[in-house]
Coordinates of C-alpha atoms in Angstrom, one line a residue:
M4 CA -0.3 -0.4 0.1
E5 CA 3.0 2.3 0.3
I6 CA 3.3 3.3 -3.6
E7 CA -1.1 4.6 -2.9
F8 CA 0.1 6.1 0.0
L9 CA 2.4 8.4 -2.0
I10 CA 0.1 8.5 -4.8
C11 CA -2.9 9.8 -2.3
L12 CA -0.4 12.4 -0.7
L13 CA 0.7 13.4 -4.2
L14 CA -3.1 14.0 -5.4
A15 CA -4.6 15.4 -2.5
E16 CA -7.6 15.7 -2.6
F17 CA -8.9 19.5 -1.0
K18 CA -11.7 22.0 -1.1
L19 CA -12.0 25.7 -1.1
K20 CA -13.1 27.2 2.7
K21 CA -14.1 30.3 3.3
D22 CA -13.4 32.4 6.4
R23 CA -15.7 35.6 7.6
E24 CA -14.2 38.3 9.4
I25 CA -15.0 42.0 10.7
L26 CA -12.7 43.9 9.3
K27 CA -12.2 48.0 8.8
Y28 CA -13.8 48.7 5.4
Y29 CA -10.3 50.3 3.7
T30 CA -8.6 46.4 4.6
A31 CA -11.7 44.1 3.7
K32 CA -10.8 42.5 0.3
R33 CA -14.1 41.3 -0.7
V34 CA -17.8 41.4 0.5
D35 CA -20.5 38.7 -0.5
R36 CA -24.6 39.1 -0.3
E37 CA -23.8 37.5 2.9
G38 CA -21.7 41.3 3.8
I39 CA -24.2 42.7 2.9
K40 CA -26.8 41.4 4.7
W41 CA -24.7 41.4 7.8
I42 CA -24.2 45.6 7.1
N43 CA -28.2 45.9 7.5
K44 CA -28.4 44.0 10.8
H45 CA -25.6 46.5 12.2
P46 CA -26.6 50.0 11.2
Q47 CA -24.6 51.4 13.7
Y48 CA -21.0 50.8 11.5
V49 CA -22.9 52.7 8.9
K50 CA -22.5 56.8 8.7
N51 CA -22.7 60.0 7.1
I52 CA -20.4 61.4 6.9
D53 CA -21.1 65.7 5.4
G54 CA -23.8 63.8 2.9
E55 CA -21.6 60.7 2.1
I56 CA -22.0 57.2 3.3
I57 CA -19.1 55.9 4.7
V58 CA -19.3 52.0 6.5
D59 CA -17.1 52.1 8.7
K60 CA -17.4 48.1 9.1
V61 CA -17.7 45.2 7.3
C62 CA -18.1 41.0 6.6
S63 CA -15.4 39.9 4.8
V64 CA -14.6 36.5 3.2
K65 CA -11.7 35.0 2.8
S66 CA -11.2 32.0 0.8
S67 CA -8.3 29.3 1.9
V68 CA -7.6 25.8 0.4
T69 CA -7.7 23.2 2.9
Y70 CA -6.9 19.3 2.8
D71 CA -8.9 18.6 6.2
T72 CA -11.8 16.7 4.1
Y73 CA -13.4 13.8 5.3
E74 CA -10.9 11.6 2.5
N75 CA -8.4 12.7 3.8
R76 CA -9.5 11.8 7.3
L77 CA -10.7 8.7 6.4
V78 CA -6.4 8.1 5.2
K79 CA -5.5 9.6 8.4
Y80 CA -7.3 7.1 10.1
I81 CA -6.6 4.0 7.8
I82 CA -2.4 4.5 8.8
K83 CA -3.5 4.6 12.1
S84 CA -4.8 1.9 12.6
I85 CA -2.1 0.3 10.9
I86 CA 0.5 1.3 13.1
K87 CA -2.6 0.1 15.6
K88 CA -2.0 -3.1 14.2
L89 CA 1.6 -3.3 13.5
N90 CA 2.3 -2.3 16.4
L91 CA 0.4 -5.8 18.2
V92 CA 2.2 -7.8 15.8
K93 CA 5.7 -6.6 17.1
K94 CA 4.3 -6.9 20.7
N95 CA 2.6 -10.5 20.4
Y96 CA 5.7 -11.2 18.3
E97 CA 8.2 -10.4 20.9
K98 CA 6.0 -11.8 23.9
E99 CA 5.0 -15.3 22.3
S100 CA 8.3 -16.2 20.4
S101 CA 10.7 -18.0 21.7
I102 CA 13.2 -16.7 19.7
V103 CA 12.9 -13.5 18.4
D104 CA 14.2 -12.5 14.5
E105 CA 15.7 -9.4 14.3
K106 CA 14.7 -8.8 10.9
I107 CA 11.3 -9.7 11.0
K108 CA 11.1 -7.0 14.1
K109 CA 13.1 -4.7 12.4
S110 CA 10.8 -4.8 9.1
I111 CA 7.8 -4.1 11.0
E112 CA 9.8 -1.7 12.7
A113 CA 10.1 -0.2 9.2
M114 CA 6.8 -0.4 8.0
I115 CA 5.9 1.7 11.8
Y116 CA 8.4 4.6 10.8
K117 CA 7.2 4.9 7.1
L118 CA 3.4 5.2 8.1
G119 CA 4.4 7.6 10.7
R120 CA 6.1 9.8 8.6
H121 CA 3.1 10.4 5.9
L122 CA 1.7 11.4 9.7
N123 CA 3.9 13.3 10.4
Y124 CA 5.6 15.6 7.8
S125 CA 3.0 15.9 5.5
F126 CA -0.7 17.7 5.1
L127 CA -2.3 15.2 7.3
K128 CA -0.7 16.7 10.5
G129 CA -3.4 18.9 10.1
V130 CA -6.5 16.8 9.3
G131 CA -8.6 16.2 12.2
D132 CA -9.6 12.9 12.9
I133 CA -12.7 10.8 11.8
Y134 CA -16.3 10.3 13.8
T135 CA -18.9 8.8 11.8
M136 CA -18.3 6.9 8.3
N137 CA -20.9 7.7 5.9
S138 CA -21.5 6.0 2.2
L139 CA -18.8 5.9 0.0
S140 CA -17.6 8.6 -1.7
L141 CA -16.7 9.1 -5.5
V142 CA -13.2 10.2 -4.4
L143 CA -12.7 6.9 -2.6
N144 CA -14.8 4.7 -5.7
M145 CA -12.5 6.7 -8.5
S146 CA -9.8 8.7 -7.1
P147 CA -6.4 7.7 -8.3
G148 CA -4.8 6.7 -4.9
Y149 CA -7.5 7.0 -2.5
K150 CA -9.6 4.0 -4.3
D151 CA -6.5 2.1 -4.2
V152 CA -6.0 2.4 -0.8
Y153 CA -9.6 1.7 0.3
K154 CA -9.8 -1.4 -1.7
Y155 CA -6.5 -2.8 0.3
Y156 CA -7.7 -2.0 3.3
I157 CA -10.7 -3.8 3.4
M158 CA -8.5 -6.2 2.5
L159 CA -6.4 -6.2 5.2
L160 CA -9.5 -5.4 7.5
K161 CA -11.9 -8.5 6.5
G162 CA -9.8 -11.1 4.2
L163 CA -11.8 -13.3 1.8
M164 CA -15.2 -13.6 3.1
I165 CA -17.3 -16.4 1.7
R166 CA -20.8 -15.8 0.9
E167 CA -22.0 -17.5 -1.4
Y168 CA -24.7 -20.8 1.1
I169 CA -22.9 -23.5 -0.6
F170 CA -19.5 -23.0 2.0
K171 CA -22.4 -22.4 4.8
I172 CA -22.1 -25.8 7.0
S173 CA -24.9 -27.3 5.9
M174 CA -26.4 -30.6 4.3
K175 CA -25.3 -30.0 0.2
D176 CA -26.4 -31.4 -2.9
L177 CA -23.9 -33.2 -4.8
A178 CA -24.1 -32.8 -7.8
I179 CA -24.4 -28.9 -7.5
L180 CA -21.0 -29.3 -5.1
Y181 CA -20.2 -31.5 -8.7
E182 CA -21.0 -28.9 -10.4
Y183 CA -19.2 -25.7 -9.3
W184 CA -16.0 -28.0 -8.6
C185 CA -16.0 -29.4 -12.2
F186 CA -16.1 -25.2 -13.1
I187 CA -13.7 -24.3 -11.2
K188 CA -11.1 -27.0 -12.3
L189 CA -11.7 -26.5 -15.8
N190 CA -10.5 -22.8 -15.0
S191 CA -7.3 -24.3 -13.1
I192 CA -6.7 -26.2 -16.4
L193 CA -6.7 -23.0 -18.5
R194 CA -4.8 -20.9 -16.2
E195 CA -2.0 -23.3 -16.0
K196 CA -1.1 -22.9 -19.5
Y197 CA -3.5 -19.2 -20.7
N198 CA -3.3 -15.6 -19.0
L199 CA -6.2 -14.3 -17.0
V200 CA -7.8 -11.6 -18.5
K201 CA -11.2 -11.4 -16.2
Q202 CA -13.3 -13.2 -13.8
G203 CA -15.9 -13.1 -12.1
I204 CA -16.2 -15.7 -9.7
I205 CA -13.9 -13.9 -6.9
K206 CA -16.2 -9.9 -6.3
F207 CA -14.7 -7.2 -4.4
N208 CA -17.3 -5.2 -2.5
N209 CA -17.2 -3.1 0.5
R210 CA -18.2 -5.6 2.5
G211 CA -14.7 -7.7 1.3
L212 CA -13.8 -10.6 -0.8
T213 CA -17.0 -12.3 -2.0
V214 CA -17.3 -15.6 -3.7
T215 CA -20.2 -15.3 -6.3
L216 CA -20.7 -19.4 -8.3
T217 CA -24.6 -19.6 -7.6
K218 CA -26.4 -22.1 -9.0
G219 CA -28.6 -20.6 -11.8
E220 CA -26.6 -17.4 -12.3
E221 CA -24.3 -16.5 -15.1
T222 CA -20.5 -16.3 -13.7
R223 CA -17.4 -16.0 -16.8
V224 CA -13.9 -15.8 -16.7
E225 CA -11.6 -14.5 -20.0
Y226 CA -8.8 -15.7 -21.3
Q227 CA -5.8 -14.8 -23.6
N228 CA -3.3 -17.8 -26.0
P229 CA 0.1 -15.6 -24.9
K230 CA 1.2 -17.7 -28.5
N231 CA -1.5 -16.2 -30.8
G232 CA -3.5 -13.7 -28.8
E233 CA -6.9 -15.8 -29.5
I234 CA -9.5 -15.0 -26.6
Y235 CA -11.1 -18.1 -24.5
S236 CA -13.6 -17.9 -22.6
L237 CA -15.2 -20.7 -19.7
V238 CA -18.9 -19.6 -18.6
Y239 CA -21.1 -20.9 -16.1
N240 CA -25.2 -21.0 -16.3
K241 CA -24.6 -20.2 -20.2
K242 CA -29.0 -18.8 -20.1
F243 CA -29.6 -19.1 -24.2
K244 CA -33.3 -17.4 -23.9
Y245 CA -36.8 -17.0 -25.5
D246 CA -35.0 -14.4 -27.5
N247 CA -32.3 -15.6 -28.5
I248 CA -33.9 -19.2 -29.6
P249 CA -36.2 -20.2 -31.8
T250 CA -37.4 -22.6 -29.2
T251 CA -37.5 -23.2 -25.5
P252 CA -34.3 -21.9 -23.4
Q253 CA -31.2 -23.9 -22.7
M254 CA -28.4 -23.2 -19.6
P255 CA -25.6 -26.0 -19.2
D256 CA -23.3 -25.7 -17.0
S257 CA -20.5 -24.7 -18.7
I258 CA -19.7 -23.4 -22.3
L259 CA -16.1 -22.9 -23.2
S260 CA -16.2 -20.4 -26.0
L261 CA -12.9 -19.8 -28.6
S262 CA -11.6 -17.6 -30.8
K263 CA -9.6 -18.9 -33.8
V264 CA -7.3 -16.5 -35.9
G265 CA -8.8 -16.5 -39.5
S266 CA -12.1 -16.7 -38.5
N267 CA -14.7 -14.2 -37.2
T268 CA -17.3 -17.7 -36.3
I269 CA -16.6 -17.7 -32.1
F270 CA -16.8 -21.9 -31.8
K271 CA -18.7 -22.7 -28.6
Y272 CA -18.6 -26.7 -26.9
V273 CA -20.6 -28.0 -24.3
L274 CA -19.2 -29.7 -20.9
D275 CA -22.0 -30.5 -18.8
A276 CA -21.3 -32.1 -15.4
K277 CA -23.5 -35.0 -14.3
Y278 CA -22.8 -36.6 -10.8
K279 CA -24.3 -40.1 -11.7
I280 CA -22.5 -43.2 -13.7
N281 CA -24.1 -46.0 -15.2
P282 CA -21.6 -49.0 -13.3
A283 CA -22.8 -51.3 -17.0
V284 CA -23.7 -54.0 -14.3
V285 CA -23.9 -57.8 -15.9
D286 CA -26.6 -58.4 -17.3
T287 CA -28.0 -54.9 -17.9
D288 CA -28.4 -53.9 -21.9
Y289 CA -26.0 -51.2 -20.5
Y290 CA -23.7 -53.6 -20.1
N291 CA -24.2 -55.3 -23.4
K292 CA -23.9 -52.6 -25.4
Y293 CA -20.7 -51.1 -23.7
R294 CA -19.1 -53.5 -21.8
S295 CA -17.7 -50.8 -19.3
P296 CA -19.3 -48.2 -16.7
G297 CA -20.1 -44.9 -18.4
P298 CA -22.3 -41.4 -18.0
E299 CA -26.2 -42.6 -18.7
E300 CA -27.3 -42.2 -22.3
E301 CA -29.8 -40.1 -21.2
D302 CA -26.8 -37.4 -21.0
I303 CA -25.6 -38.7 -24.1
N304 CA -28.6 -37.2 -25.5
T305 CA -28.8 -33.9 -23.6
M306 CA -25.5 -33.2 -25.5
H307 CA -27.2 -33.7 -28.6
R308 CA -29.8 -31.1 -28.0
Y309 CA -27.8 -29.0 -26.7
R310 CA -25.7 -29.0 -29.8
D311 CA -29.3 -28.3 -31.9
A312 CA -31.1 -26.7 -30.1
I313 CA -29.2 -23.6 -29.5
V314 CA -28.4 -22.2 -32.6
Y315 CA -28.4 -18.3 -33.3
E316 CA -30.1 -16.0 -37.0
N317 CA -27.0 -15.5 -39.5
K318 CA -27.7 -11.5 -39.8
N319 CA -26.2 -11.9 -43.5
N320 CA -28.6 -14.3 -44.9
K321 CA -31.4 -14.2 -42.2
N322 CA -30.5 -18.6 -42.1
F323 CA -30.4 -20.0 -38.4
E324 CA -26.9 -21.9 -37.6
R325 CA -25.8 -23.8 -34.5
M326 CA -23.5 -22.7 -32.6
V327 CA -22.7 -24.9 -30.3
F328 CA -19.1 -27.2 -32.0
G329 CA -18.9 -29.7 -29.6
A330 CA -21.1 -31.1 -26.2
F331 CA -19.4 -33.3 -23.6
V332 CA -20.7 -35.1 -20.1
L333 CA -18.2 -34.8 -17.6
F334 CA -19.2 -37.9 -15.4
P335 CA -17.4 -39.0 -11.7
Y336 CA -15.5 -42.1 -13.1
S337 CA -11.7 -42.5 -12.2
D338 CA -10.2 -45.4 -14.5
E339 CA -9.1 -43.1 -17.3
E340 CA -7.7 -46.2 -19.3
K341 CA -10.1 -48.7 -18.9
Y342 CA -12.6 -45.6 -20.4
K343 CA -10.5 -45.3 -23.8
E344 CA -11.9 -48.4 -25.3
H345 CA -16.0 -46.9 -23.9
H346 CA -18.4 -46.2 -26.9
F347 CA -18.9 -42.4 -25.8
Y348 CA -15.3 -42.4 -25.7
K349 CA -14.9 -42.8 -29.0
S350 CA -18.0 -40.5 -30.0
N351 CA -16.5 -37.6 -29.1
E352 CA -13.9 -37.8 -31.8
K353 CA -16.5 -38.9 -34.2
V354 CA -19.5 -36.0 -33.7
N355 CA -17.8 -34.2 -31.0
V356 CA -20.6 -35.6 -28.5
G357 CA -20.2 -37.8 -26.0
G358 CA -18.4 -38.3 -22.0
L359 CA -15.5 -37.9 -20.2
P360 CA -14.7 -39.1 -16.5
F361 CA -14.1 -36.0 -14.7
L362 CA -13.0 -36.7 -10.7
P363 CA -9.5 -35.5 -9.0
G364 CA -6.3 -37.0 -10.0
S365 CA -8.6 -37.9 -13.2
T366 CA -7.9 -34.9 -15.8
K367 CA -6.0 -35.8 -18.1
L368 CA -9.1 -37.0 -21.2
V369 CA -10.6 -33.8 -20.2
E370 CA -7.2 -31.6 -20.5
K371 CA -6.2 -33.0 -23.5
L372 CA -9.8 -32.7 -25.0
I373 CA -9.4 -28.9 -23.8
D374 CA -5.8 -28.9 -26.1
D375 CA -7.1 -30.6 -29.0
L376 CA -10.1 -28.0 -29.0
I377 CA -8.0 -24.9 -28.9
N378 CA -4.4 -25.9 -30.8
N379 CA -7.2 -26.6 -33.9
S380 CA -7.4 -24.7 -36.7
F381 CA -11.3 -23.4 -37.7
E382 CA -10.8 -25.6 -40.4
S383 CA -10.2 -28.1 -38.0
A384 CA -13.3 -27.6 -35.9
F385 CA -15.7 -27.4 -39.0
E386 CA -14.7 -30.3 -39.8
D387 CA -15.2 -32.0 -36.6
S388 CA -19.6 -30.7 -37.1
V389 CA -21.9 -30.6 -39.7
F390 CA -22.8 -27.4 -41.3
Q391 CA -22.3 -25.2 -38.2
G392 CA -22.6 -21.2 -38.2
G393 CA -19.7 -19.7 -40.6
T394 CA -19.7 -23.2 -43.1
Y395 CA -19.8 -21.1 -46.1
E396 CA -17.0 -18.9 -45.0
Y397 CA -14.5 -22.1 -45.0
L398 CA -16.5 -23.6 -47.7
D399 CA -14.9 -20.3 -49.8
Q400 CA -11.9 -20.5 -48.8
V401 CA -11.0 -23.9 -50.3
K402 CA -11.5 -22.9 -54.5
F403 CA -7.7 -23.8 -55.2
D404 CA -8.7 -24.4 -59.3
D405 CA -9.6 -20.6 -59.8
K406 CA -6.8 -19.0 -61.5
E407 CA -8.3 -15.6 -60.9
V408 CA -5.0 -13.9 -60.5
L409 CA -2.3 -12.8 -62.4
V410 CA 1.1 -12.0 -60.5
A411 CA 3.2 -11.0 -63.2
P412 CA 6.2 -8.1 -62.8
L413 CA 7.7 -5.2 -63.9
S414 CA 10.2 -3.9 -66.6
S415 CA 11.1 -1.2 -64.5
K416 CA 10.9 0.8 -61.4
E417 CA 9.2 3.6 -63.0
Q418 CA 6.4 1.7 -64.4
L419 CA 4.8 1.0 -60.7
D420 CA 4.4 4.1 -60.6
I421 CA 2.6 5.0 -64.0
N422 CA 0.4 1.8 -63.8
L423 CA -0.2 2.3 -60.3
K424 CA -1.4 6.6 -61.6
Y425 CA -3.3 5.4 -64.6
N426 CA -5.2 2.4 -63.4
F427 CA -3.5 -0.3 -66.1
Y428 CA -1.8 -3.5 -66.4
H429 CA 0.8 -4.1 -69.2
I430 CA 2.2 -7.6 -70.6
P431 CA 3.5 -9.2 -73.6
Y432 CA 0.8 -11.4 -75.5
K433 CA 3.3 -14.4 -76.4
N434 CA 3.3 -15.1 -72.3
I435 CA 0.3 -15.2 -71.1
K436 CA -1.6 -17.2 -75.3
S437 CA -1.2 -21.0 -74.1
S438 CA -3.0 -20.0 -71.1
G439 CA -5.7 -18.0 -72.1
I440 CA -6.9 -14.7 -70.0
K441 CA -9.8 -16.3 -67.4
F442 CA -8.1 -14.5 -64.9
K443 CA -10.5 -11.4 -62.5
Y444 CA -7.6 -9.7 -60.9
V445 CA -4.2 -8.4 -61.4
A446 CA -1.4 -8.3 -58.7
I447 CA 1.5 -6.6 -59.0
Y448 CA 5.1 -8.7 -58.6
Q449 CA 8.1 -5.9 -57.1
S450 CA 11.7 -7.8 -57.5
I451 CA 14.1 -7.6 -54.8
K452 CA 16.9 -6.8 -57.7
K453 CA 14.6 -3.4 -58.6
F454 CA 13.2 -2.6 -55.5
D455 CA 15.3 -3.9 -52.1
K456 CA 13.4 -3.3 -49.0
E457 CA 10.1 -3.0 -50.6
A458 CA 10.2 -6.7 -52.6
G459 CA 6.9 -8.0 -52.8
I460 CA 3.0 -8.4 -54.0
H461 CA 1.8 -5.0 -52.4
Y462 CA -0.9 -4.5 -55.0
Y463 CA -3.5 -5.5 -57.2
G464 CA -6.6 -4.7 -58.6
R465 CA -10.0 -6.1 -60.3
I466 CA -9.7 -5.9 -64.4
K467 CA -12.2 -4.0 -65.8
G468 CA -11.6 -4.6 -69.7
F469 CA -8.5 -5.6 -72.0
E470 CA -7.5 -5.0 -75.2
I471 CA -4.7 -6.4 -76.9
V472 CA -2.5 -3.4 -79.2
K473 CA 0.8 -3.3 -80.6
R474 CA 3.7 -1.6 -77.8
K475 CA 4.3 1.4 -79.3
D476 CA 0.4 2.5 -78.2
I477 CA 0.5 2.4 -75.4
K478 CA 1.2 5.8 -74.7
E479 CA 1.4 6.3 -70.6
I480 CA 4.9 4.7 -70.9
P481 CA 6.5 5.0 -75.0
K482 CA 8.3 2.3 -77.0
D483 CA 8.8 1.7 -81.0
S484 CA 7.9 -1.8 -81.2
D485 CA 5.3 -3.7 -83.3
E486 CA 4.5 -6.6 -80.0
L487 CA 0.8 -7.3 -79.5
Y488 CA 0.6 -6.5 -75.7
V489 CA -2.5 -7.0 -73.2
K490 CA -3.1 -3.8 -71.7
F491 CA -5.7 -4.7 -68.9
E492 CA -7.6 -1.5 -67.3
I493 CA -7.7 -1.5 -63.8
E494 CA -11.3 -1.7 -61.5
E495 CA -8.9 0.6 -58.6
W496 CA -5.5 -0.2 -57.3
N497 CA -5.6 -1.7 -53.6
K498 CA -3.4 -2.5 -51.3
L499 CA -2.9 -5.8 -49.4
E500 CA -3.3 -5.3 -45.7
R501 CA -0.1 -7.7 -45.4
P502 CA 2.4 -7.2 -47.9
I503 CA 3.7 -10.7 -49.6
T504 CA 7.5 -11.1 -49.1
C505 CA 9.4 -13.2 -51.7
G506 CA 12.2 -14.4 -49.3
P507 CA 14.7 -16.6 -51.4
F508 CA 12.4 -16.8 -54.4
G509 CA 11.3 -14.5 -57.2
V510 CA 8.7 -14.4 -60.1
T511 CA 10.1 -14.7 -64.0
N512 CA 7.8 -13.3 -66.2
R513 CA 4.0 -14.4 -64.1
I514 CA 2.2 -16.8 -61.9
Y515 CA -1.4 -17.8 -61.8
T516 CA -3.1 -18.2 -58.0
N517 CA -6.6 -17.1 -56.2
L518 CA -8.2 -14.5 -54.4
F519 CA -8.2 -16.2 -51.3
L520 CA -4.6 -17.5 -51.5
L521 CA -3.8 -13.8 -52.8
K522 CA -5.1 -12.3 -49.7
N523 CA -4.0 -15.0 -47.0
A524 CA -0.1 -16.0 -48.2
K525 CA 2.6 -14.4 -46.1
N526 CA 5.5 -15.3 -48.8
V527 CA 5.0 -16.1 -52.2
S528 CA 5.6 -19.6 -52.6
E529 CA 2.4 -20.0 -50.5
L530 CA 1.5 -18.8 -53.9
C531 CA 1.9 -22.4 -55.5
I532 CA 0.6 -24.6 -53.4
K533 CA -2.3 -25.9 -55.5
T534 CA -4.7 -28.5 -53.3
K535 CA -7.3 -27.7 -51.1
E536 CA -5.2 -30.6 -48.4
D537 CA -1.8 -28.9 -49.0
Y538 CA -3.2 -25.6 -48.1
R539 CA -5.2 -27.8 -45.4
L540 CA -2.0 -28.9 -43.8
Y541 CA 0.2 -25.9 -44.2
L542 CA -2.5 -24.4 -42.0
E543 CA -2.2 -26.8 -39.5
L544 CA 1.8 -26.0 -39.8
K545 CA 1.7 -22.8 -39.6
R546 CA -0.7 -22.1 -36.6
L547 CA 1.7 -24.6 -34.3
Y548 CA 4.2 -21.5 -35.2
E549 CA 2.1 -18.9 -34.8
H550 CA 5.0 -16.4 -34.1
Q551 CA 7.9 -18.4 -34.8
E552 CA 7.9 -18.1 -38.5
E553 CA 11.5 -19.0 -39.5
F554 CA 10.9 -23.1 -37.8
L555 CA 8.0 -23.1 -40.9
K556 CA 9.0 -23.2 -44.8
V557 CA 7.4 -23.6 -47.4
N558 CA 9.7 -25.7 -49.9
I559 CA 9.1 -25.8 -54.2
N560 CA 10.8 -27.2 -56.8
S561 CA 12.4 -24.0 -58.0
K562 CA 14.1 -20.5 -56.6
M563 CA 12.2 -19.2 -59.8
I564 CA 9.3 -19.2 -59.8
D565 CA 6.6 -19.5 -62.6
E566 CA 3.5 -21.5 -63.0
N567 CA 4.4 -25.2 -63.6
T568 CA 6.1 -24.1 -59.9
K569 CA 5.4 -26.4 -57.2
I570 CA 5.1 -27.4 -53.7
T571 CA 7.6 -30.8 -52.4
G572 CA 6.6 -30.4 -49.0
F573 CA 7.2 -28.7 -46.0
K574 CA 10.2 -28.1 -43.6
I575 CA 8.8 -27.6 -38.9
G576 CA 12.3 -27.1 -38.1
N577 CA 13.8 -31.3 -38.1
L578 CA 10.8 -32.9 -39.0
T579 CA 10.7 -32.6 -42.8
I580 CA 7.1 -33.7 -44.9
F581 CA 7.1 -35.1 -48.1
I582 CA 4.9 -35.0 -51.3
N583 CA 5.5 -38.4 -53.0
E584 CA 2.8 -39.7 -55.6
G585 CA 0.5 -39.3 -53.6
Y586 CA 1.5 -39.1 -50.1
Y587 CA 2.8 -37.2 -47.5
N588 CA 6.3 -39.1 -46.2
I589 CA 6.9 -37.9 -42.3
Y590 CA 11.0 -37.7 -41.8
K591 CA 12.6 -36.0 -38.9
D592 CA 16.1 -35.7 -38.4
D593 CA 16.2 -38.0 -42.0
I594 CA 15.0 -41.0 -41.1
L595 CA 10.9 -42.2 -42.5
R596 CA 8.7 -41.9 -39.0
D597 CA 5.5 -42.1 -40.4
K598 CA 3.8 -42.6 -43.8
I599 CA 0.7 -40.9 -44.7
P600 CA -2.0 -41.7 -48.2
I601 CA -3.6 -37.9 -49.1
E602 CA -6.7 -39.3 -49.9
E603 CA -6.8 -41.1 -47.0
F604 CA -5.5 -37.4 -45.2
S605 CA -8.5 -35.7 -47.4
K606 CA -11.0 -38.4 -45.9
R607 CA -10.3 -37.7 -42.2
P608 CA -7.7 -34.7 -41.8
N609 CA -8.8 -33.9 -38.6
A610 CA -7.6 -37.3 -37.2
I611 CA -3.8 -37.5 -39.3
I612 CA -2.8 -33.9 -38.4
K613 CA -3.2 -35.2 -34.7
R614 CA -0.9 -37.8 -35.9
I615 CA 1.3 -35.1 -37.3
R616 CA 1.4 -32.9 -34.5
R617 CA 1.9 -35.5 -32.2
E618 CA 4.9 -36.3 -34.2
I619 CA 5.8 -32.6 -34.0
Q620 CA 5.7 -32.2 -30.4
Q621 CA 8.1 -35.1 -29.5

């Protein structure tokens, strides 16, 4: 609290004090209305001398600054109270301890000395004592220093006061207690890896610290991923009411909401605590189906209901779309290894609906699930579920057969300024004759040789029209030549939000790509990705090294890129993935670790990516 006390002393609150005194008229500096009233009540001081009215004495008002305010009196009282407590601690310590540690004693004395100086050598010396505790003023609620001093004083005075009924000594509903424990433990798991941004479990007010976790009331805790800035929130008793969904209201125990880099969709997952388990007694229907203890079938059906019933209306197309991407029952069971063979554990990966054991000492499967949900890209989240909100955002990004963008270089640095000024681009007809003019956009490639630090792809524009002309007819950049050129008229040149860098690569005379890659690529080599599967794999690898891009490289078969250039694989640290004859061959330290058919990857991308991720993380 030392810093807060210093802030109070430096930014001290004060008020203007008005003092009145009776003075000779020639010494008075100011007379207000109250002074005039005083003269009317004391006519003996008004004299008529030779027809001139003279006031002999007046009631003058004098303004002065005073620090004797309620807030400063409270600060003084707080300091005196702390000094009193410290003296009591010191006295009891010396009395009850068999061996007195001089360091502890001197530390207490130093604190008393510092606080005493605040009282004796500051404006607080002239501040009066406080006798009544009024309601909190705006100064104590908002003013720098004062609000923190008051807050810490209440914390010192009262400490942690548990005010929710679940902590009272009485009979408890174990199912409710299990819900509370699950929510608190889930937060503990998230807190180990991610930065806490906002918490709503413990709150501070003028009564002290209170725990606000209450059945039926919403509680939210937010975290941030330090690697990529993504925001995650865990909400207890999230209410989906009639005005939000078209059918019946829903209120699952806990909702994990994840933002993903590259997507505007918020991915929600239900984690519902159920304090019950089917023991799978021999010869029962449950035993005959599943062979081992697990969650009740009705609870799994509830998870399906949550996923289907919790929807939102897409404002763009007015369609209702599901916002829950997965729903999982948390139930009390300790044998995690045995449960891995259960039908409802395997269903987690297949349809993102199932159950997981969750008890003190048995949290590994839940921790793994949370890691997978967070580490998956938004493509993985879409493919783990079917027809979720934002599906069209995903499908629009995988048209890799489109050659809608021509990427072509410049013959000189001056050409860039002229092209941008007059909204056109020209290229020899022979360079694009074989492929035809089917593209819709032109992107300008600025070579390292001509542009040095400004090299890369910065500008692109939509083609408004084109004509085939002789080179000498392009008047903006004169040249005496009869060679045929294509002159593209550009609607408007746009600047990429993030320029595409060259790295060690260059572009010969042209390449073709799609608009999605143009807007999302960081390096020109990424424009050589030709299939959805290759891009999907690259996106997952890039996600793992979001802020360590030097570890991830796209390997291509030539440093000078043209329309026939292909990627040969990816390199991540000491792990290399080669694309060869329909397979992803994974090498680590030059040793073949896995061989994955690309056809299998296209059918089960999420499962294959988990295999690759395990190789990277080992």
